XYZ file of C-alpha atoms in Angstrom:
175
model
C -19.136 16.696 -20.796
C -19.171 16.595 -17.112
C -21.481 13.679 -17.111
C -19.285 11.813 -19.714
C -16.225 12.342 -17.593
C -18.107 11.052 -14.580
C -19.096 7.986 -16.378
C -15.385 7.281 -17.386
C -14.300 7.915 -13.783
C -16.833 5.445 -12.511
C -15.772 2.757 -15.127
C -12.116 3.298 -14.040
C -13.124 2.906 -10.467
C -14.610 -0.446 -11.393
C -11.376 -1.234 -13.120
C -9.623 -0.766 -9.756
C -12.055 -3.060 -8.197
C -11.554 -5.625 -10.941
C -15.251 -4.950 -11.769
C -16.235 -6.345 -8.302
C -19.091 -7.076 -7.389
C -20.040 -7.913 -10.997
C -17.058 -10.316 -11.361
C -17.952 -12.157 -8.194
C -21.534 -12.516 -9.419
C -20.385 -13.761 -12.714
C -18.203 -16.500 -11.053
C -21.105 -17.621 -8.801
C -23.511 -17.657 -11.823
C -21.718 -17.882 -15.179
C -24.962 -17.104 -17.152
C -24.790 -13.459 -15.836
C -21.349 -12.987 -17.419
C -22.690 -13.425 -21.020
C -23.395 -10.648 -23.407
C -25.646 -8.687 -23.796
C -26.735 -9.115 -20.183
C -23.376 -8.345 -18.625
C -22.872 -5.173 -20.669
C -26.593 -3.996 -20.072
C -26.381 -4.483 -16.255
C -22.931 -2.958 -15.873
C -23.812 0.053 -18.102
C -26.919 0.667 -16.009
C -25.200 0.572 -12.739
C -22.341 2.739 -14.067
C -24.743 5.310 -15.477
C -26.790 5.465 -12.201
C -23.813 5.815 -9.976
C -22.350 8.504 -12.331
C -25.697 10.348 -12.330
C -25.908 10.171 -8.520
C -22.296 11.589 -8.033
C -23.008 14.493 -10.542
C -26.303 15.384 -8.898
C -24.917 15.141 -5.297
C -21.972 17.418 -6.263
C -23.727 19.927 -8.433
C -27.273 19.988 -7.123
C -26.816 19.150 -3.278
C -23.296 20.633 -2.814
C -23.949 23.493 -5.253
C -20.704 23.153 -7.286
C -20.462 24.872 -10.530
C -20.635 22.231 -13.218
C -17.284 22.939 -14.898
C -15.594 23.311 -11.497
C -17.176 19.976 -10.616
C -15.839 18.445 -13.889
C -12.246 19.454 -13.277
C -12.038 18.814 -9.507
C -13.908 15.577 -9.280
C -14.068 13.330 -12.536
C -10.960 14.748 -14.375
C -8.785 14.936 -11.285
C -9.851 11.542 -10.128
C -9.334 10.153 -13.654
C -5.832 11.366 -13.487
C -5.278 9.739 -10.263
C -6.766 6.557 -11.551
C -4.591 6.624 -14.687
C -1.435 7.137 -12.544
C -2.318 3.956 -10.596
C -3.389 2.012 -13.718
C -0.651 3.126 -16.146
C 2.299 4.114 -14.054
C 1.896 1.716 -11.106
C 0.398 -1.032 -13.397
C -2.302 -1.747 -10.509
C 0.650 -3.266 -8.499
C -0.067 -1.778 -5.115
C -1.637 -4.251 -2.699
C -1.641 -7.048 -5.395
C -2.307 -9.824 -2.781
C -5.021 -7.953 -1.074
C -8.283 -9.524 -2.007
C -11.127 -7.512 -3.648
C -13.059 -5.476 -2.818
C -10.553 -4.144 -0.166
C -7.793 -3.824 -2.770
C -10.106 -1.710 -4.972
C -11.086 0.364 -2.064
C -7.541 1.148 -1.173
C -6.541 1.902 -4.838
C -9.599 4.209 -5.000
C -8.610 6.012 -1.813
C -4.988 6.436 -3.360
C -6.546 7.676 -6.525
C -8.582 10.240 -4.598
C -5.479 11.447 -2.811
C -3.552 11.686 -6.029
C -6.574 13.624 -7.484
C -6.435 16.150 -4.773
C -2.624 16.483 -4.966
C -2.320 16.695 -8.675
C -5.272 19.074 -8.990
C -3.426 21.479 -6.658
C -0.129 20.906 -8.307
C -1.531 21.536 -11.768
C -3.188 24.665 -10.719
C 0.040 25.966 -9.023
C 1.970 24.941 -12.213
C -0.483 26.807 -14.347
C 0.139 29.936 -12.482
C 3.872 29.691 -12.875
C 3.938 28.398 -16.628
C 1.062 30.481 -17.966
C 0.645 33.328 -15.386
C -2.374 34.297 -13.443
C -5.552 32.859 -14.849
C -9.130 33.589 -13.807
C -11.185 30.863 -12.281
C -14.949 30.387 -12.727
C -17.377 31.812 -15.190
C -17.450 33.040 -17.975
C -14.078 31.829 -19.305
C -13.086 29.095 -16.829
C -9.460 29.590 -17.819
C -7.790 28.004 -14.947
C -10.241 25.076 -15.017
C -9.765 24.499 -18.626
C -5.971 24.769 -18.467
C -6.010 22.286 -15.518
C -8.159 19.658 -17.329
C -6.198 19.981 -20.633
C -2.837 19.762 -18.804
C -3.858 16.673 -16.881
C -5.658 14.658 -19.451
C -4.829 16.267 -22.822
C -1.188 16.598 -22.448
C 0.391 14.803 -19.331
C -1.494 11.492 -19.551
C -0.627 10.739 -23.175
C 3.005 11.469 -22.449
C 2.715 9.004 -19.345
C 1.039 6.356 -21.674
C 3.728 6.795 -24.345
C 6.527 6.674 -21.745
C 5.116 3.645 -20.060
C 3.539 1.641 -22.783
C 5.702 2.777 -25.676
C 9.172 2.921 -23.917
C 8.513 0.504 -21.164
C 9.495 3.311 -18.558
C 12.889 3.388 -20.159
C 15.332 4.800 -18.856
C 13.798 4.335 -15.354
C 13.645 0.609 -15.885
C 16.015 -1.212 -18.022
C 16.413 -4.704 -19.444
C 14.046 -7.367 -17.902
C 12.676 -4.785 -15.373
C 10.481 -3.180 -17.962
C 8.844 -6.352 -19.249
C 5.660 -7.714 -17.800
C-alpha cells in the first residue's frame, strides 16, 4: 500500500508539471507521444521514481513503512489534491514549465506538512488521544483516512459538484 500511494503521489507530481519532460519530448518528436510507447515509458519512470523515494525514506532514513506512507505520500497527495481541485492548478499559470510545476510541488509539500500536523492535532481533539506506531498505528490510520478517505471526497464534491457554491456564485464558478 505504501508503494501504491507513492506511485499515485509521483503521478500527481507529474500532473503539476504537465507531465514535463515527457510532454516536451513528445512535442519535439511526436512519434514518442503514441501509445503504447508513451504509456510504457512514463509508467517505467513513475515506478522507478516511486521505488527510489520509498527506498530512500524507509531503508536509508529508517522510517517505519506505515509512518512513511502517511507522512510522505498520503500527506503529499492531500497537498497535491488541494492544488489540483481547490486551486484548479491556477497559481503561477503564466510561469513556464518546469518552473511552474516545481513551485506547485513545493506548495504541495508545504501543504502536506501543515495538513499532516493539522489532522493529527484535530484527531486528538475529535477522537482523543491515539497511539502512534506499531502495532495499531491508530493515529497514522486516522490521519490517512481523514485526509484522503473523508476530506478529499468532500472537497471534490464541493468543487466539482457544487462549483464551490456558495463561495463562488454565478459566472465565478464556471470554467
